[in-house]
Amino acid sequence: EIVLTQSPGTLSLSPGERATLSCRASQSVGSNYLAWYQQKLGQAPRLLIYGASSRATGIPERFSGSGSGTDFTLTISRLEPEDFAVYHCQQYDSLPYTFGQGTKLEIK
Amino acid sequence: QLHLQPSGPGLVKPSETLSLTCSLSGGSSRTADYYWGWIRQSPGKGLEWIGSSSYNWNTYYNPSLKSRVTISVDTSKNQFSVKLDSVTAADTAMYYCARARRKFGDQGFLWFDPWGQGTLVTVSS
C-alpha cells in the first residue's frame, strides 16, 4: 500500500500570501496518478487537481499542482479568504487507493 | 450535472450491519465509463477509501475492510449501496459516496469527482 505523508500538518498564512503544500509517497506513484482535494468545514471534499498538475473544471488558476514520482506539491499562488480549508492528496495508481492525512490551511 | 445523495441510519449497534444508499440525480449509474464508490472519514482523521463498483458489479475493495464490505449498484433505481458487517466503534465515521472515471483497460479507476455530501454514522449501543 502506498502511504502518503502530507506536510505541514497545519499551515498558518495570511490572505494574499503564497501557500505550498507537500505530499510525499512511500513509493513512486506511476503515471502521476495523484489528485488534490479541498475540504471546507462540514462539506465533502472537492476535486482541485488530477494527474498531479491538471486543474479540475472551475478551479481558479491560483491553484497549481506539480511533482512526480514520490514528491508532489500543491501551490496556491495568492490566498483568498475562501481558500482556508483542509487539503488532501490521494493516489490512484495502485490499490488500495490511499489519501494523505491532510494539511489544514488556517488564517494567521 | 450529477448529484449524489447518501442516505441511511445514523446510528448502528455494535456487531450489526451498516447499510447506506447513494441516490443519483442528473446522471445514470448504468454507464461503463464510471465506478461508484464509498469513502469514509473518522472523527479527526484522514480519508479512507472503502471500495468501488461498476454498474455491472466489477468491484474493488480496500483489503482492510474486504472481509466485511459489499458494494452494489442498482441501475433500476439509479443508486448504489454499501453494506459493512459486524461493525464496531471504529467504524464510526462520516461516509461519503463518489464517482470515479474508469481507467483505460478497466484496470481500476481514477480520481473521485463529484462527491455526495457526507452522512454521519455512529456505532453505539
Short mmCIF file of C-alpha atoms in Angstrom, two decimals:
data_model
loop_
_atom_site.label_atom_id
_atom_site.label_comp_id
_atom_site.label_asym_id
_atom_site.label_seq_id
_atom_site.Cartn_x
_atom_site.Cartn_y
_atom_site.Cartn_z
CA GLU A 1 0.00 0.00 0.00
CA ILE A 2 1.27 3.46 -0.88
CA VAL A 3 1.41 5.68 2.19
CA LEU A 4 1.04 9.40 1.54
CA THR A 5 2.52 11.82 4.05
CA GLN A 6 1.42 15.43 3.88
CA SER A 7 3.33 18.33 5.35
CA PRO A 8 3.00 20.52 7.17
CA GLY A 9 0.09 19.33 9.29
CA THR A 10 -1.05 22.91 9.76
CA LEU A 11 -0.03 25.95 7.74
CA SER A 12 -0.78 29.44 9.07
CA LEU A 13 -0.74 32.17 6.44
CA SER A 14 -2.43 35.46 5.63
CA PRO A 15 -4.65 36.29 2.66
CA GLY A 16 -2.52 37.32 -0.28
CA GLU A 17 0.38 35.06 0.68
CA ARG A 18 1.60 32.01 -1.23
CA ALA A 19 0.89 28.53 0.13
CA THR A 20 3.00 25.47 -0.62
CA LEU A 21 1.68 22.09 0.50
CA SER A 22 3.64 18.86 0.20
CA CYS A 23 2.59 15.27 -0.37
CA ARG A 24 5.24 12.57 -0.24
CA ALA A 25 4.59 8.97 -1.26
CA SER A 26 6.21 5.88 0.27
CA GLN A 27 6.80 4.56 -3.26
CA SER A 28 6.64 6.01 -6.71
CA VAL A 29 3.19 6.99 -7.96
CA GLY A 30 3.04 5.84 -11.57
CA SER A 31 1.62 7.92 -14.39
CA ASN A 32 1.42 10.89 -12.00
CA TYR A 33 -1.84 9.43 -10.74
CA LEU A 34 -2.19 11.90 -7.89
CA ALA A 35 -5.11 14.15 -7.01
CA TRP A 36 -5.64 17.02 -4.61
CA TYR A 37 -8.93 17.83 -2.87
CA GLN A 38 -10.12 20.80 -0.83
CA GLN A 39 -12.42 20.19 2.12
CA LYS A 40 -14.15 23.02 3.91
CA LEU A 41 -15.67 22.56 7.35
CA GLY A 42 -18.82 20.48 7.20
CA GLN A 43 -18.50 19.82 3.47
CA ALA A 44 -17.45 16.96 1.26
CA PRO A 45 -14.04 17.09 -0.41
CA ARG A 46 -13.91 18.86 -3.79
CA LEU A 47 -11.54 17.87 -6.57
CA LEU A 48 -8.93 20.53 -7.31
CA ILE A 49 -6.13 18.79 -9.23
CA TYR A 50 -5.81 15.45 -11.02
CA GLY A 51 -2.90 13.88 -12.83
CA ALA A 52 -0.65 15.80 -10.43
CA SER A 53 -0.97 19.05 -12.38
CA SER A 54 -4.29 19.34 -14.22
CA ARG A 55 -6.87 21.68 -12.73
CA ALA A 56 -10.40 20.35 -12.43
CA THR A 57 -13.26 22.20 -14.08
CA GLY A 58 -13.98 25.55 -12.47
CA ILE A 59 -10.85 25.63 -10.29
CA PRO A 60 -9.14 29.05 -10.25
CA GLU A 61 -5.74 29.45 -11.84
CA ARG A 62 -4.16 30.35 -8.50
CA PHE A 63 -4.25 26.62 -7.69
CA SER A 64 -1.46 24.61 -9.30
CA GLY A 65 -0.02 21.15 -8.82
CA SER A 66 3.40 19.81 -9.61
CA GLY A 67 5.71 16.90 -8.96
CA SER A 68 6.28 13.32 -9.96
CA GLY A 69 7.48 10.03 -8.55
CA THR A 70 7.27 10.37 -4.80
CA ASP A 71 7.13 14.14 -4.29
CA PHE A 72 4.15 16.29 -5.15
CA THR A 73 3.23 19.88 -4.36
CA LEU A 74 0.06 21.94 -4.33
CA THR A 75 0.65 25.67 -4.63
CA ILE A 76 -1.87 28.42 -4.07
CA SER A 77 -0.28 31.49 -5.56
CA ARG A 78 -2.20 34.18 -3.69
CA LEU A 79 -4.51 33.11 -0.91
CA GLU A 80 -8.10 34.24 -0.93
CA PRO A 81 -10.26 34.10 2.24
CA GLU A 82 -12.22 31.15 0.83
CA ASP A 83 -9.04 29.07 0.40
CA PHE A 84 -8.62 28.39 4.11
CA ALA A 85 -9.59 24.75 4.43
CA VAL A 86 -8.12 21.26 4.70
CA TYR A 87 -6.30 19.84 1.68
CA HIS A 88 -5.94 16.13 0.94
CA CYS A 89 -3.80 14.33 -1.59
CA GLN A 90 -4.78 10.93 -3.00
CA GLN A 91 -3.04 8.39 -5.19
CA TYR A 92 -5.00 6.32 -7.69
CA ASP A 93 -2.07 4.44 -9.14
CA SER A 94 -2.26 1.23 -7.14
CA LEU A 95 -4.87 -0.42 -5.00
CA PRO A 96 -5.81 0.21 -2.32
CA TYR A 97 -6.19 3.85 -3.25
CA THR A 98 -4.97 5.96 -0.37
CA PHE A 99 -5.17 9.51 0.94
CA GLY A 100 -2.77 11.63 2.92
CA GLN A 101 -3.76 12.72 6.40
CA GLY A 102 -4.46 16.27 5.25
CA THR A 103 -2.96 19.73 5.67
CA LYS A 104 -5.03 22.35 7.45
CA LEU A 105 -4.54 25.81 5.97
CA GLU A 106 -5.55 28.37 8.58
CA ILE A 107 -5.64 32.15 8.72
CA LYS A 108 -2.68 33.66 10.54
CA GLN B 1 -24.80 17.94 -13.51
CA LEU B 2 -24.52 14.78 -11.46
CA HIS B 3 -25.66 14.98 -7.86
CA LEU B 4 -25.13 12.21 -5.30
CA GLN B 5 -27.25 11.98 -2.15
CA PRO B 6 -26.43 9.42 0.53
CA SER B 7 -29.00 8.11 2.97
CA GLY B 8 -29.22 5.58 5.76
CA PRO B 9 -29.38 5.14 9.52
CA GLY B 10 -27.25 7.49 11.55
CA LEU B 11 -26.95 5.04 14.44
CA VAL B 12 -25.97 1.38 14.22
CA LYS B 13 -25.46 -1.04 17.10
CA PRO B 14 -22.16 -2.88 17.53
CA SER B 15 -21.99 -6.22 15.70
CA GLU B 16 -24.82 -5.20 13.35
CA THR B 17 -24.65 -4.27 9.64
CA LEU B 18 -24.23 -0.70 8.44
CA SER B 19 -26.23 -0.06 5.26
CA LEU B 20 -26.10 3.13 3.22
CA THR B 21 -27.50 4.08 -0.18
CA CYS B 22 -26.38 6.79 -2.57
CA SER B 23 -29.05 8.07 -4.96
CA LEU B 24 -28.06 9.70 -8.22
CA SER B 25 -29.75 12.58 -10.00
CA GLY B 26 -28.68 14.32 -13.18
CA GLY B 27 -26.95 11.22 -14.47
CA SER B 28 -27.20 7.45 -14.80
CA SER B 29 -25.46 4.74 -12.81
CA ARG B 30 -25.73 2.47 -15.85
CA THR B 31 -22.53 3.52 -17.56
CA ALA B 32 -19.36 1.67 -18.43
CA ASP B 33 -17.36 4.88 -18.02
CA TYR B 34 -17.52 5.19 -14.25
CA TYR B 35 -17.16 3.42 -10.93
CA TRP B 36 -19.29 4.18 -7.90
CA GLY B 37 -17.56 4.26 -4.57
CA TRP B 38 -17.59 4.93 -0.86
CA ILE B 39 -15.03 6.77 1.25
CA ARG B 40 -15.16 7.40 4.96
CA GLN B 41 -13.58 9.83 7.39
CA SER B 42 -13.32 9.01 11.06
CA PRO B 43 -13.52 11.90 13.52
CA GLY B 44 -10.32 13.91 13.35
CA LYS B 45 -8.71 11.51 10.89
CA GLY B 46 -7.95 11.27 7.22
CA LEU B 47 -9.99 9.85 4.38
CA GLU B 48 -10.18 6.09 3.82
CA TRP B 49 -11.35 4.52 0.56
CA ILE B 50 -13.79 1.67 1.32
CA GLY B 51 -14.49 0.26 -2.12
CA SER B 52 -15.99 0.87 -5.56
CA SER B 53 -18.18 -0.95 -8.05
CA SER B 54 -19.01 -0.64 -11.71
CA TYR B 55 -22.62 -0.82 -12.86
CA ASN B 56 -22.12 -4.49 -13.75
CA TRP B 57 -20.67 -5.29 -10.34
CA ASN B 58 -16.95 -5.36 -11.07
CA THR B 59 -15.80 -4.45 -7.58
CA TYR B 60 -12.67 -3.30 -5.81
CA TYR B 61 -12.40 -3.24 -2.05
CA ASN B 62 -9.89 -1.94 0.46
CA PRO B 63 -8.18 -5.07 1.85
CA SER B 64 -8.54 -3.67 5.36
CA LEU B 65 -12.35 -3.95 5.02
CA LYS B 66 -12.76 -6.55 2.29
CA SER B 67 -13.98 -9.34 4.57
CA ARG B 68 -16.86 -7.19 5.85
CA VAL B 69 -17.92 -4.94 2.96
CA THR B 70 -20.19 -5.30 -0.05
CA ILE B 71 -20.84 -2.57 -2.60
CA SER B 72 -23.59 -2.97 -5.17
CA VAL B 73 -25.18 -0.91 -7.92
CA ASP B 74 -28.92 -0.95 -8.67
CA THR B 75 -29.33 0.61 -12.08
CA SER B 76 -33.14 0.22 -11.97
CA LYS B 77 -33.25 2.59 -9.00
CA ASN B 78 -30.24 4.66 -10.13
CA GLN B 79 -28.44 4.16 -6.86
CA PHE B 80 -25.62 2.24 -5.27
CA SER B 81 -25.12 0.90 -1.78
CA VAL B 82 -22.60 -0.20 0.80
CA LYS B 83 -23.03 -2.81 3.50
CA LEU B 84 -20.48 -3.20 6.27
CA ASP B 85 -20.90 -6.19 8.56
CA SER B 86 -20.04 -6.66 12.20
CA VAL B 87 -19.45 -3.00 12.93
CA THR B 88 -17.59 -1.69 15.95
CA ALA B 89 -16.98 1.77 17.37
CA ALA B 90 -14.02 2.04 15.00
CA ASP B 91 -16.49 2.20 12.11
CA THR B 92 -17.98 5.45 13.42
CA ALA B 93 -17.32 7.95 10.66
CA MET B 94 -18.65 10.33 8.07
CA TYR B 95 -19.40 8.26 4.97
CA TYR B 96 -19.19 9.79 1.50
CA CYS B 97 -20.28 8.42 -1.85
CA ALA B 98 -18.46 9.46 -5.01
CA ARG B 99 -17.99 8.74 -8.69
CA ALA B 100 -14.70 7.87 -10.38
CA ARG B 101 -13.91 7.50 -14.07
CA ARG B 102 -12.85 4.04 -15.17
CA LYS B 103 -9.23 3.63 -16.19
CA PHE B 104 -8.45 2.64 -19.75
CA GLY B 105 -8.47 -1.14 -20.00
CA ASP B 106 -10.63 -1.32 -16.87
CA GLN B 107 -7.61 -1.55 -14.60
CA GLY B 108 -9.29 0.28 -11.80
CA PHE B 109 -10.44 3.86 -11.79
CA LEU B 110 -9.21 7.42 -11.46
CA TRP B 111 -9.89 10.38 -9.15
CA PHE B 112 -13.18 10.89 -7.24
CA ASP B 113 -15.46 13.55 -8.65
CA PRO B 114 -18.08 14.51 -7.71
CA TRP B 115 -18.70 13.61 -4.08
CA GLY B 116 -22.01 13.43 -2.30
CA GLN B 117 -22.48 15.17 0.99
CA GLY B 118 -21.37 13.07 3.93
CA THR B 119 -23.65 11.08 6.16
CA LEU B 120 -22.56 10.52 9.74
CA VAL B 121 -22.83 7.01 11.08
CA THR B 122 -22.29 6.36 14.77
CA VAL B 123 -21.78 2.85 16.09
CA SER B 124 -23.10 2.66 19.63
CA SER B 125 -25.42 0.59 21.75
#
